[in-house]
PDB file of N, CA, C and O in Angstrom:
ATOM      1  N   MET A 120     -11.223 -38.855   9.887  1.00  0.00           N
ATOM      2  CA  MET A 120     -10.021 -38.746   8.954  1.00  0.00           C
ATOM      3  C   MET A 120      -9.178 -38.062   9.677  1.00  0.00           C
ATOM      4  O   MET A 120      -9.178 -36.750  10.098  1.00  0.00           O
ATOM      5  N   PRO A 121      -7.668 -38.686  10.294  1.00  0.00           N
ATOM      6  CA  PRO A 121      -6.477 -37.939  10.963  1.00  0.00           C
ATOM      7  C   PRO A 121      -6.240 -36.586  10.251  1.00  0.00           C
ATOM      8  O   PRO A 121      -6.197 -36.765   9.050  1.00  0.00           O
ATOM      9  N   LEU A 122      -5.784 -35.939  10.901  1.00  0.00           N
ATOM     10  CA  LEU A 122      -5.017 -34.913  10.129  1.00  0.00           C
ATOM     11  C   LEU A 122      -3.589 -35.292   9.867  1.00  0.00           C
ATOM     12  O   LEU A 122      -3.155 -36.203  10.470  1.00  0.00           O
ATOM     13  N   PRO A 123      -2.899 -34.672   8.626  1.00  0.00           N
ATOM     14  CA  PRO A 123      -1.613 -34.908   8.369  1.00  0.00           C
ATOM     15  C   PRO A 123      -0.328 -34.530   9.962  1.00  0.00           C
ATOM     16  O   PRO A 123      -1.170 -33.644  10.533  1.00  0.00           O
ATOM     17  N   PRO A 124       0.631 -35.083  10.114  1.00  0.00           N
ATOM     18  CA  PRO A 124       1.110 -34.900  11.202  1.00  0.00           C
ATOM     19  C   PRO A 124       1.809 -33.277  11.568  1.00  0.00           C
ATOM     20  O   PRO A 124       1.937 -33.132  12.238  1.00  0.00           O
ATOM     21  N   HIS A 125       2.403 -32.727  10.079  1.00  0.00           N
ATOM     22  CA  HIS A 125       2.285 -31.322  10.303  1.00  0.00           C
ATOM     23  C   HIS A 125       1.400 -30.487  10.680  1.00  0.00           C
ATOM     24  O   HIS A 125       1.261 -29.148  11.480  1.00  0.00           O
ATOM     25  N   LEU A 126       0.299 -30.977  10.517  1.00  0.00           N
ATOM     26  CA  LEU A 126      -1.551 -29.864  11.064  1.00  0.00           C
ATOM     27  C   LEU A 126      -1.533 -30.237  12.534  1.00  0.00           C
ATOM     28  O   LEU A 126      -2.060 -29.722  12.868  1.00  0.00           O
ATOM     29  N   GLU A 127      -1.116 -31.592  12.807  1.00  0.00           N
ATOM     30  CA  GLU A 127      -1.419 -32.456  13.977  1.00  0.00           C
ATOM     31  C   GLU A 127      -0.616 -31.657  15.326  1.00  0.00           C
ATOM     32  O   GLU A 127      -1.356 -31.083  16.391  1.00  0.00           O
ATOM     33  N   ASP A 128       0.389 -31.050  14.498  1.00  0.00           N
ATOM     34  CA  ASP A 128       0.943 -30.860  16.241  1.00  0.00           C
ATOM     35  C   ASP A 128       0.772 -29.353  16.246  1.00  0.00           C
ATOM     36  O   ASP A 128       1.046 -28.699  17.528  1.00  0.00           O
ATOM     37  N   ARG A 129       0.527 -28.575  15.183  1.00  0.00           N
ATOM     38  CA  ARG A 129      -0.377 -27.135  15.992  1.00  0.00           C
ATOM     39  C   ARG A 129      -1.445 -26.738  17.073  1.00  0.00           C
ATOM     40  O   ARG A 129      -2.535 -27.546  16.476  1.00  0.00           O
ATOM     41  N   PRO A 130      -0.971 -25.965  18.084  1.00  0.00           N
ATOM     42  CA  PRO A 130      -2.007 -26.013  18.553  1.00  0.00           C
ATOM     43  C   PRO A 130      -3.580 -25.452  18.326  1.00  0.00           C
ATOM     44  O   PRO A 130      -3.720 -24.782  17.225  1.00  0.00           O
ATOM     45  N   GLY A 131      -4.556 -26.102  18.930  1.00  0.00           N
ATOM     46  CA  GLY A 131      -5.964 -25.324  18.433  1.00  0.00           C
ATOM     47  C   GLY A 131      -6.716 -24.984  19.549  1.00  0.00           C
ATOM     48  O   GLY A 131      -6.525 -25.184  20.741  1.00  0.00           O
ATOM     49  N   ILE A 132      -7.941 -23.941  19.342  1.00  0.00           N
ATOM     50  CA  ILE A 132      -8.331 -23.552  20.081  1.00  0.00           C
ATOM     51  C   ILE A 132     -10.244 -23.439  20.017  1.00  0.00           C
ATOM     52  O   ILE A 132     -10.404 -23.168  18.818  1.00  0.00           O
ATOM     53  N   THR A 133     -10.701 -22.990  20.774  1.00  0.00           N
ATOM     54  CA  THR A 133     -11.927 -22.731  20.677  1.00  0.00           C
ATOM     55  C   THR A 133     -12.777 -21.276  20.162  1.00  0.00           C
ATOM     56  O   THR A 133     -11.725 -20.558  19.833  1.00  0.00           O
ATOM     57  N   TYR A 134     -13.810 -21.397  19.666  1.00  0.00           N
ATOM     58  CA  TYR A 134     -14.192 -19.885  19.112  1.00  0.00           C
ATOM     59  C   TYR A 134     -14.131 -18.710  20.329  1.00  0.00           C
ATOM     60  O   TYR A 134     -14.039 -17.861  20.053  1.00  0.00           O
ATOM     61  N   ALA A 135     -14.263 -19.501  21.240  1.00  0.00           N
ATOM     62  CA  ALA A 135     -14.708 -18.538  22.464  1.00  0.00           C
ATOM     63  C   ALA A 135     -13.200 -17.773  22.830  1.00  0.00           C
ATOM     64  O   ALA A 135     -12.907 -17.137  23.629  1.00  0.00           O
ATOM     65  N   GLN A 136     -12.492 -18.670  22.974  1.00  0.00           N
ATOM     66  CA  GLN A 136     -10.562 -18.489  23.122  1.00  0.00           C
ATOM     67  C   GLN A 136      -9.812 -17.837  21.970  1.00  0.00           C
ATOM     68  O   GLN A 136      -9.077 -17.038  21.994  1.00  0.00           O
ATOM     69  N   ALA A 137     -10.387 -18.072  20.934  1.00  0.00           N
ATOM     70  CA  ALA A 137     -10.015 -16.933  19.726  1.00  0.00           C
ATOM     71  C   ALA A 137     -10.460 -15.556  19.849  1.00  0.00           C
ATOM     72  O   ALA A 137      -9.968 -15.134  19.708  1.00  0.00           O
ATOM     73  N   GLN A 138     -11.845 -15.593  20.372  1.00  0.00           N
ATOM     74  CA  GLN A 138     -12.361 -14.019  20.574  1.00  0.00           C
ATOM     75  C   GLN A 138     -11.676 -13.270  21.577  1.00  0.00           C
ATOM     76  O   GLN A 138     -11.571 -11.895  21.551  1.00  0.00           O
ATOM     77  N   ALA A 139     -11.121 -14.369  23.035  1.00  0.00           N
ATOM     78  CA  ALA A 139     -10.377 -13.514  23.763  1.00  0.00           C
ATOM     79  C   ALA A 139      -9.130 -13.052  23.348  1.00  0.00           C
ATOM     80  O   ALA A 139      -8.613 -12.391  23.760  1.00  0.00           O
ATOM     81  N   ILE A 140      -8.730 -13.826  22.363  1.00  0.00           N
ATOM     82  CA  ILE A 140      -7.089 -13.373  21.744  1.00  0.00           C
ATOM     83  C   ILE A 140      -7.098 -12.641  21.181  1.00  0.00           C
ATOM     84  O   ILE A 140      -6.414 -11.693  21.228  1.00  0.00           O
ATOM     85  N   LEU A 141      -8.183 -12.132  20.098  1.00  0.00           N
ATOM     86  CA  LEU A 141      -8.178 -10.959  19.240  1.00  0.00           C
ATOM     87  C   LEU A 141      -8.983  -9.791  20.013  1.00  0.00           C
ATOM     88  O   LEU A 141      -7.980  -9.165  20.373  1.00  0.00           O
ATOM     89  N   LEU A 142      -9.249  -9.788  21.092  1.00  0.00           N
ATOM     90  CA  LEU A 142      -9.804  -9.409  22.431  1.00  0.00           C
ATOM     91  C   LEU A 142      -9.324  -8.786  22.652  1.00  0.00           C
ATOM     92  O   LEU A 142      -8.576  -7.250  23.130  1.00  0.00           O
ATOM     93  N   GLU A 143      -7.921  -9.640  23.812  1.00  0.00           N
ATOM     94  CA  GLU A 143      -6.664  -8.920  24.285  1.00  0.00           C
ATOM     95  C   GLU A 143      -5.652  -8.071  23.423  1.00  0.00           C
ATOM     96  O   GLU A 143      -5.287  -7.314  23.607  1.00  0.00           O
ATOM     97  N   LYS A 144      -5.724  -9.102  22.514  1.00  0.00           N
ATOM     98  CA  LYS A 144      -5.189  -7.324  20.852  1.00  0.00           C
ATOM     99  C   LYS A 144      -5.894  -6.190  20.592  1.00  0.00           C
ATOM    100  O   LYS A 144      -4.984  -5.740  19.707  1.00  0.00           O
ATOM    101  N   GLY A 145      -6.724  -5.957  21.021  1.00  0.00           N
ATOM    102  CA  GLY A 145      -7.388  -4.745  20.556  1.00  0.00           C
ATOM    103  C   GLY A 145      -8.955  -4.914  19.653  1.00  0.00           C
ATOM    104  O   GLY A 145      -9.004  -4.068  19.181  1.00  0.00           O
ATOM    105  N   LEU A 146      -8.421  -6.165  18.632  1.00  0.00           N
ATOM    106  CA  LEU A 146      -9.943  -6.685  17.887  1.00  0.00           C
ATOM    107  C   LEU A 146     -10.797  -7.235  18.463  1.00  0.00           C
ATOM    108  O   LEU A 146     -10.473  -8.409  18.783  1.00  0.00           O
ATOM    109  N   GLU A 147     -12.021  -6.489  18.880  1.00  0.00           N
ATOM    110  CA  GLU A 147     -13.453  -7.329  19.112  1.00  0.00           C
ATOM    111  C   GLU A 147     -14.070  -7.563  17.964  1.00  0.00           C
ATOM    112  O   GLU A 147     -14.522  -6.612  17.432  1.00  0.00           O
ATOM    113  N   ARG A 148     -14.008  -8.859  17.993  1.00  0.00           N
ATOM    114  CA  ARG A 148     -14.824  -9.869  16.791  1.00  0.00           C
ATOM    115  C   ARG A 148     -15.638 -10.408  17.723  1.00  0.00           C
ATOM    116  O   ARG A 148     -15.595 -11.594  18.850  1.00  0.00           O
ATOM    117  N   SER A 149     -16.935 -10.666  17.335  1.00  0.00           N
ATOM    118  CA  SER A 149     -18.359 -12.048  17.736  1.00  0.00           C
ATOM    119  C   SER A 149     -18.052 -13.194  17.576  1.00  0.00           C
ATOM    120  O   SER A 149     -17.534 -13.377  16.305  1.00  0.00           O
ATOM    121  N   ILE A 150     -18.512 -14.146  17.560  1.00  0.00           N
ATOM    122  CA  ILE A 150     -18.246 -15.465  17.305  1.00  0.00           C
ATOM    123  C   ILE A 150     -18.840 -15.390  16.381  1.00  0.00           C
ATOM    124  O   ILE A 150     -18.461 -16.387  15.332  1.00  0.00           O
ATOM    125  N   ARG A 151     -19.711 -14.906  15.758  1.00  0.00           N
ATOM    126  CA  ARG A 151     -20.754 -15.069  14.404  1.00  0.00           C
ATOM    127  C   ARG A 151     -19.521 -14.646  13.273  1.00  0.00           C
ATOM    128  O   ARG A 151     -19.411 -15.315  12.350  1.00  0.00           O
ATOM    129  N   THR A 152     -19.141 -13.676  13.739  1.00  0.00           N
ATOM    130  CA  THR A 152     -17.735 -13.046  12.654  1.00  0.00           C
ATOM    131  C   THR A 152     -16.760 -14.103  11.968  1.00  0.00           C
ATOM    132  O   THR A 152     -16.453 -14.374  11.118  1.00  0.00           O
ATOM    133  N   LEU A 153     -16.158 -14.793  13.495  1.00  0.00           N
ATOM    134  CA  LEU A 153     -15.285 -15.497  13.158  1.00  0.00           C
ATOM    135  C   LEU A 153     -16.014 -16.922  12.629  1.00  0.00           C
ATOM    136  O   LEU A 153     -14.880 -17.667  11.732  1.00  0.00           O
ATOM    137  N   GLN A 154     -17.447 -17.115  12.985  1.00  0.00           N
ATOM    138  CA  GLN A 154     -17.527 -18.224  11.873  1.00  0.00           C
ATOM    139  C   GLN A 154     -17.565 -17.933  10.122  1.00  0.00           C
ATOM    140  O   GLN A 154     -17.885 -18.596   9.672  1.00  0.00           O
ATOM    141  N   ARG A 155     -18.147 -16.919  10.302  1.00  0.00           N
ATOM    142  CA  ARG A 155     -18.011 -16.028   8.840  1.00  0.00           C
ATOM    143  C   ARG A 155     -16.499 -16.172   7.940  1.00  0.00           C
ATOM    144  O   ARG A 155     -16.486 -16.301   7.259  1.00  0.00           O
ATOM    145  N   TRP A 156     -15.728 -15.696   8.633  1.00  0.00           N
ATOM    146  CA  TRP A 156     -13.950 -16.053   9.084  1.00  0.00           C
ATOM    147  C   TRP A 156     -13.771 -17.661   8.087  1.00  0.00           C
ATOM    148  O   TRP A 156     -12.871 -17.879   6.854  1.00  0.00           O
ATOM    149  N   VAL A 157     -14.232 -18.444   9.268  1.00  0.00           N
ATOM    150  CA  VAL A 157     -14.614 -19.604   8.693  1.00  0.00           C
ATOM    151  C   VAL A 157     -14.943 -20.205   7.356  1.00  0.00           C
ATOM    152  O   VAL A 157     -14.228 -20.502   6.318  1.00  0.00           O
ATOM    153  N   ALA A 158     -16.284 -19.378   7.358  1.00  0.00           N
ATOM    154  CA  ALA A 158     -16.810 -20.208   6.469  1.00  0.00           C
ATOM    155  C   ALA A 158     -16.099 -19.670   4.783  1.00  0.00           C
ATOM    156  O   ALA A 158     -16.080 -20.254   3.515  1.00  0.00           O
ATOM    157  N   ARG A 159     -15.313 -18.155   4.779  1.00  0.00           N
ATOM    158  CA  ARG A 159     -15.376 -17.260   3.345  1.00  0.00           C
ATOM    159  C   ARG A 159     -13.285 -18.028   3.754  1.00  0.00           C
ATOM    160  O   ARG A 159     -12.620 -17.424   2.816  1.00  0.00           O
ATOM    161  N   GLY A 160     -12.708 -19.249   4.173  1.00  0.00           N
ATOM    162  CA  GLY A 160     -11.688 -19.569   4.486  1.00  0.00           C
ATOM    163  C   GLY A 160     -10.761 -18.861   4.829  1.00  0.00           C
ATOM    164  O   GLY A 160      -9.167 -19.126   4.584  1.00  0.00           O
ATOM    165  N   VAL A 161     -11.078 -17.883   5.513  1.00  0.00           N
ATOM    166  CA  VAL A 161     -10.105 -16.837   6.574  1.00  0.00           C
ATOM    167  C   VAL A 161      -9.061 -17.477   7.612  1.00  0.00           C
ATOM    168  O   VAL A 161      -8.047 -17.156   7.917  1.00  0.00           O
ATOM    169  N   LEU A 162     -10.353 -18.234   8.084  1.00  0.00           N
ATOM    170  CA  LEU A 162      -9.594 -19.304   8.911  1.00  0.00           C
ATOM    171  C   LEU A 162      -9.749 -20.809   8.679  1.00  0.00           C
ATOM    172  O   LEU A 162     -10.480 -21.288   7.878  1.00  0.00           O
ATOM    173  N   SER A 163      -9.027 -21.438   9.088  1.00  0.00           N
ATOM    174  CA  SER A 163      -9.187 -22.848   8.870  1.00  0.00           C
ATOM    175  C   SER A 163      -9.739 -23.742   9.972  1.00  0.00           C
ATOM    176  O   SER A 163      -9.280 -23.703  11.191  1.00  0.00           O
ATOM    177  N   VAL A 164     -10.238 -24.760  10.241  1.00  0.00           N
ATOM    178  CA  VAL A 164     -11.251 -25.676  10.929  1.00  0.00           C
ATOM    179  C   VAL A 164      -9.814 -26.736  11.304  1.00  0.00           C
ATOM    180  O   VAL A 164      -9.539 -27.386  10.490  1.00  0.00           O
ATOM    181  N   LYS A 165      -9.308 -26.842  12.531  1.00  0.00           N
ATOM    182  CA  LYS A 165      -8.721 -28.031  13.139  1.00  0.00           C
ATOM    183  C   LYS A 165      -8.933 -29.126  13.125  1.00  0.00           C
ATOM    184  O   LYS A 165      -9.032 -30.345  12.943  1.00  0.00           O
ATOM    185  N   ARG A 166     -10.389 -29.272  13.948  1.00  0.00           N
ATOM    186  CA  ARG A 166     -10.839 -30.684  14.046  1.00  0.00           C
ATOM    187  C   ARG A 166     -12.606 -30.196  14.501  1.00  0.00           C
ATOM    188  O   ARG A 166     -12.621 -28.986  15.112  1.00  0.00           O
ATOM    189  N   ILE A 167     -14.137 -30.569  14.237  1.00  0.00           N
ATOM    190  CA  ILE A 167     -15.040 -30.683  14.819  1.00  0.00           C
ATOM    191  C   ILE A 167     -15.068 -31.733  16.004  1.00  0.00           C
ATOM    192  O   ILE A 167     -14.958 -32.874  15.498  1.00  0.00           O
ATOM    193  N   THR A 168     -15.919 -31.799  16.866  1.00  0.00           N
ATOM    194  CA  THR A 168     -16.038 -32.482  18.274  1.00  0.00           C
ATOM    195  C   THR A 168     -17.684 -32.438  17.918  1.00  0.00           C
ATOM    196  O   THR A 168     -18.416 -31.931  17.526  1.00  0.00           O
ATOM    197  N   SER A 169     -18.290 -33.603  18.726  1.00  0.00           N
ATOM    198  CA  SER A 169     -19.732 -33.081  18.896  1.00  0.00           C
ATOM    199  C   SER A 169     -19.943 -32.014  19.433  1.00  0.00           C
ATOM    200  O   SER A 169     -21.467 -31.406  18.404  1.00  0.00           O
ATOM    201  N   GLY A 170     -20.265 -30.769  19.838  1.00  0.00           N
ATOM    202  CA  GLY A 170     -20.512 -29.243  19.773  1.00  0.00           C
ATOM    203  C   GLY A 170     -19.702 -28.342  19.848  1.00  0.00           C
ATOM    204  O   GLY A 170     -19.680 -27.130  19.813  1.00  0.00           O
ATOM    205  N   THR A 171     -18.130 -29.072  19.587  1.00  0.00           N
ATOM    206  CA  THR A 171     -17.334 -27.837  19.484  1.00  0.00           C
ATOM    207  C   THR A 171     -16.205 -27.869  18.579  1.00  0.00           C
ATOM    208  O   THR A 171     -16.085 -28.989  17.270  1.00  0.00           O
ATOM    209  N   VAL A 172     -16.492 -26.617  17.799  1.00  0.00           N
ATOM    210  CA  VAL A 172     -15.045 -26.152  16.500  1.00  0.00           C
ATOM    211  C   VAL A 172     -13.651 -25.749  16.829  1.00  0.00           C
ATOM    212  O   VAL A 172     -14.215 -24.895  18.027  1.00  0.00           O
ATOM    213  N   ILE A 173     -12.706 -26.548  16.476  1.00  0.00           N
ATOM    214  CA  ILE A 173     -11.516 -26.182  17.301  1.00  0.00           C
ATOM    215  C   ILE A 173     -10.786 -25.395  15.762  1.00  0.00           C
ATOM    216  O   ILE A 173     -10.878 -25.849  15.151  1.00  0.00           O
ATOM    217  N   LEU A 174     -10.583 -24.225  16.289  1.00  0.00           N
ATOM    218  CA  LEU A 174      -9.465 -23.588  15.496  1.00  0.00           C
ATOM    219  C   LEU A 174      -7.929 -23.673  15.370  1.00  0.00           C
ATOM    220  O   LEU A 174      -7.233 -24.078  16.339  1.00  0.00           O
ATOM    221  N   PHE A 175      -7.321 -23.286  14.343  1.00  0.00           N
ATOM    222  CA  PHE A 175      -5.598 -23.256  14.825  1.00  0.00           C
ATOM    223  C   PHE A 175      -5.254 -21.905  15.676  1.00  0.00           C
ATOM    224  O   PHE A 175      -6.082 -21.002  14.654  1.00  0.00           O
ATOM    225  N   ARG A 176      -4.375 -22.209  16.511  1.00  0.00           N
ATOM    226  CA  ARG A 176      -4.365 -20.822  17.104  1.00  0.00           C
ATOM    227  C   ARG A 176      -3.097 -20.226  16.522  1.00  0.00           C
ATOM    228  O   ARG A 176      -3.743 -18.856  16.386  1.00  0.00           O
ATOM    229  N   ASP A 177      -2.623 -20.560  15.692  1.00  0.00           N
ATOM    230  CA  ASP A 177      -0.997 -19.848  14.744  1.00  0.00           C
ATOM    231  C   ASP A 177      -2.264 -18.793  14.207  1.00  0.00           C
ATOM    232  O   ASP A 177      -1.870 -17.732  13.912  1.00  0.00           O
ATOM    233  N   GLU A 178      -3.135 -19.508  13.225  1.00  0.00           N
ATOM    234  CA  GLU A 178      -4.257 -18.551  12.286  1.00  0.00           C
ATOM    235  C   GLU A 178      -4.602 -17.443  12.985  1.00  0.00           C
ATOM    236  O   GLU A 178      -4.628 -16.566  12.573  1.00  0.00           O
ATOM    237  N   VAL A 179      -5.371 -17.472  14.297  1.00  0.00           N
ATOM    238  CA  VAL A 179      -5.808 -16.192  14.560  1.00  0.00           C
ATOM    239  C   VAL A 179      -4.817 -15.244  15.315  1.00  0.00           C
ATOM    240  O   VAL A 179      -5.260 -14.558  15.180  1.00  0.00           O
ATOM    241  N   GLU A 180      -3.805 -16.231  15.467  1.00  0.00           N
ATOM    242  CA  GLU A 180      -2.536 -14.831  15.885  1.00  0.00           C
ATOM    243  C   GLU A 180      -2.237 -14.184  15.218  1.00  0.00           C
ATOM    244  O   GLU A 180      -1.778 -12.763  15.019  1.00  0.00           O
ATOM    245  N   ALA A 181      -2.590 -14.883  14.268  1.00  0.00           N
ATOM    246  CA  ALA A 181      -1.941 -14.109  12.766  1.00  0.00           C
ATOM    247  C   ALA A 181      -2.389 -12.875  12.473  1.00  0.00           C
ATOM    248  O   ALA A 181      -2.054 -11.958  11.615  1.00  0.00           O
ATOM    249  N   LEU A 182      -3.593 -12.882  12.683  1.00  0.00           N
ATOM    250  CA  LEU A 182      -4.790 -11.530  12.185  1.00  0.00           C
ATOM    251  C   LEU A 182      -4.223 -10.865  13.180  1.00  0.00           C
ATOM    252  O   LEU A 182      -4.727  -9.308  12.460  1.00  0.00           O
ATOM    253  N   VAL A 183      -3.514 -10.500  14.082  1.00  0.00           N
ATOM    254  CA  VAL A 183      -3.315  -9.529  14.847  1.00  0.00           C
ATOM    255  C   VAL A 183      -2.103  -9.311  14.895  1.00  0.00           C
ATOM    256  O   VAL A 183      -1.575  -8.057  15.647  1.00  0.00           O
ATOM    257  N   MET A 184      -1.173 -10.191  14.342  1.00  0.00           N
ATOM    258  CA  MET A 184       0.314  -9.227  14.256  1.00  0.00           C
ATOM    259  C   MET A 184       0.516  -8.360  13.333  1.00  0.00           C
ATOM    260  O   MET A 184      -0.051  -7.890  12.332  1.00  0.00           O
ATOM    261  N   PRO A 185       1.287  -7.346  13.609  1.00  0.00           N
ATOM    262  CA  PRO A 185       1.735  -6.711  13.396  1.00  0.00           C
ATOM    263  C   PRO A 185       2.262  -7.074  11.657  1.00  0.00           C
ATOM    264  O   PRO A 185       3.210  -8.103  11.654  1.00  0.00           O
ATOM    265  N   GLU A 186       1.942  -6.084  10.952  1.00  0.00           N
ATOM    266  CA  GLU A 186       2.433  -6.086   9.025  1.00  0.00           C
ATOM    267  C   GLU A 186       4.221  -6.159   9.353  1.00  0.00           C
ATOM    268  O   GLU A 186       4.579  -5.321  10.578  1.00  0.00           O
ATOM    269  N   GLU A 187       4.480  -6.678   8.640  1.00  0.00           N
ATOM    270  CA  GLU A 187       5.851  -6.673   8.994  1.00  0.00           C
ATOM    271  C   GLU A 187       6.494  -5.331   7.685  1.00  0.00           C
ATOM    272  O   GLU A 187       5.879  -4.838   6.761  1.00  0.00           O
ATOM    273  N   PRO A 188       7.385  -4.467   8.218  1.00  0.00           N
ATOM    274  CA  PRO A 188       7.549  -2.929   7.947  1.00  0.00           C
ATOM    275  C   PRO A 188       7.970  -2.543   6.681  1.00  0.00           C
ATOM    276  O   PRO A 188       7.613  -1.881   6.112  1.00  0.00           O
ATOM    277  N   LEU A 189       9.013  -3.684   6.025  1.00  0.00           N
ATOM    278  CA  LEU A 189       9.263  -3.552   5.140  1.00  0.00           C
ATOM    279  C   LEU A 189       8.096  -3.598   3.800  1.00  0.00           C
ATOM    280  O   LEU A 189       7.721  -2.724   3.286  1.00  0.00           O
ATOM    281  N   GLU A 190       7.024  -4.698   4.344  1.00  0.00           N
ATOM    282  CA  GLU A 190       5.869  -4.705   3.355  1.00  0.00           C
ATOM    283  C   GLU A 190       4.937  -3.183   3.190  1.00  0.00           C
ATOM    284  O   GLU A 190       4.287  -3.200   2.410  1.00  0.00           O
ATOM    285  N   GLN A 191       4.657  -3.415   4.683  1.00  0.00           N
ATOM    286  CA  GLN A 191       3.689  -1.935   5.105  1.00  0.00           C
ATOM    287  C   GLN A 191       4.032  -0.972   4.498  1.00  0.00           C
ATOM    288  O   GLN A 191       3.716  -0.143   3.723  1.00  0.00           O
ATOM    289  N   ARG A 192       5.597  -0.841   4.056  1.00  0.00           N
ATOM    290  CA  ARG A 192       6.223   0.896   3.796  1.00  0.00           C
ATOM    291  C   ARG A 192       6.065   0.675   1.834  1.00  0.00           C
ATOM    292  O   ARG A 192       5.508   1.416   1.288  1.00  0.00           O
ATOM    293  N   MET A 193       5.965  -0.599   1.416  1.00  0.00           N
ATOM    294  CA  MET A 193       5.850  -0.573   0.077  1.00  0.00           C
ATOM    295  C   MET A 193       4.650  -0.373  -0.352  1.00  0.00           C
ATOM    296  O   MET A 193       3.943   0.121  -1.283  1.00  0.00           O
ATOM    297  N   LEU A 194       3.164  -1.243   0.898  1.00  0.00           N
ATOM    298  CA  LEU A 194       2.277  -1.083   0.515  1.00  0.00           C
ATOM    299  C   LEU A 194       2.002   0.974   0.832  1.00  0.00           C
ATOM    300  O   LEU A 194       0.774   1.143  -0.349  1.00  0.00           O
ATOM    301  N   THR A 195       2.225   1.370   1.056  1.00  0.00           N
ATOM    302  CA  THR A 195       1.866   2.848   1.280  1.00  0.00           C
ATOM    303  C   THR A 195       2.312   3.764   0.205  1.00  0.00           C
ATOM    304  O   THR A 195       1.733   4.743   0.084  1.00  0.00           O
ATOM    305  N   VAL A 196       3.643   3.141  -0.162  1.00  0.00           N
ATOM    306  CA  VAL A 196       4.086   3.846  -1.449  1.00  0.00           C
ATOM    307  C   VAL A 196       3.472   3.930  -2.390  1.00  0.00           C
ATOM    308  O   VAL A 196       3.304   4.737  -3.221  1.00  0.00           O
ATOM    309  N   LYS A 197       2.559   2.597  -2.240  1.00  0.00           N
ATOM    310  CA  LYS A 197       1.898   2.451  -3.924  1.00  0.00           C
ATOM    311  C   LYS A 197       0.644   2.831  -3.468  1.00  0.00           C
ATOM    312  O   LYS A 197       0.053   3.964  -4.716  1.00  0.00           O
ATOM    313  N   VAL A 198      -0.197   3.284  -2.052  1.00  0.00           N
ATOM    314  CA  VAL A 198      -1.099   3.958  -2.022  1.00  0.00           C
ATOM    315  C   VAL A 198      -0.526   5.323  -2.341  1.00  0.00           C
ATOM    316  O   VAL A 198      -1.632   6.201  -2.897  1.00  0.00           O
ATOM    317  N   PHE A 199      -0.046   6.031  -2.009  1.00  0.00           N
ATOM    318  CA  PHE A 199       0.594   7.262  -2.694  1.00  0.00           C
ATOM    319  C   PHE A 199       0.507   7.593  -4.186  1.00  0.00           C
ATOM    320  O   PHE A 199      -0.074   8.494  -4.678  1.00  0.00           O
ATOM    321  N   ARG A 200       1.107   6.617  -4.948  1.00  0.00           N
ATOM    322  CA  ARG A 200       1.073   6.862  -5.999  1.00  0.00           C
ATOM    323  C   ARG A 200      -0.096   6.650  -6.771  1.00  0.00           C
ATOM    324  O   ARG A 200      -0.435   7.291  -7.447  1.00  0.00           O
ATOM    325  N   ASP A 201      -0.870   6.112  -6.480  1.00  0.00           N
ATOM    326  CA  ASP A 201      -2.101   5.823  -6.672  1.00  0.00           C
ATOM    327  C   ASP A 201      -3.246   7.303  -6.262  1.00  0.00           C
ATOM    328  O   ASP A 201      -3.628   7.617  -7.479  1.00  0.00           O
ATOM    329  N   GLU A 202      -2.949   7.909  -5.522  1.00  0.00           N
ATOM    330  CA  GLU A 202      -3.359   8.925  -5.515  1.00  0.00           C
ATOM    331  C   GLU A 202      -3.315  10.320  -6.032  1.00  0.00           C
ATOM    332  O   GLU A 202      -3.704  11.197  -6.215  1.00  0.00           O
ATOM    333  N   ARG A 203      -1.795  10.276  -6.477  1.00  0.00           N
ATOM    334  CA  ARG A 203      -1.350  11.463  -7.192  1.00  0.00           C
ATOM    335  C   ARG A 203      -2.008  11.494  -8.703  1.00  0.00           C
ATOM    336  O   ARG A 203      -2.045  12.285  -9.117  1.00  0.00           O
ATOM    337  N   ARG A 204      -2.633  10.608  -9.242  1.00  0.00           N
ATOM    338  CA  ARG A 204      -2.853  10.123 -10.163  1.00  0.00           C
ATOM    339  C   ARG A 204      -4.137  10.878 -10.002  1.00  0.00           C
ATOM    340  O   ARG A 204      -4.861  10.550  -9.868  1.00  0.00           O
TER     341      ARG A 204
END
């Protein structure tokens, strides 16, 4: 079953490439952990070939992107508010 056009344009990577991207950003994870993330819906599968699973590159990169400063600040405020109670 072919992917819709808006998904086909997104580049794909293998588990090993995903692991290298995460490691490059300082997040060391095993391939088994990546497989668990796929099973739990954290990462989506773009394509499965005879022996290779292809993940969406942008989803893997999003795992190591810094949080948006305003959103992070609001989360910090919420944490401090909960600690005071």
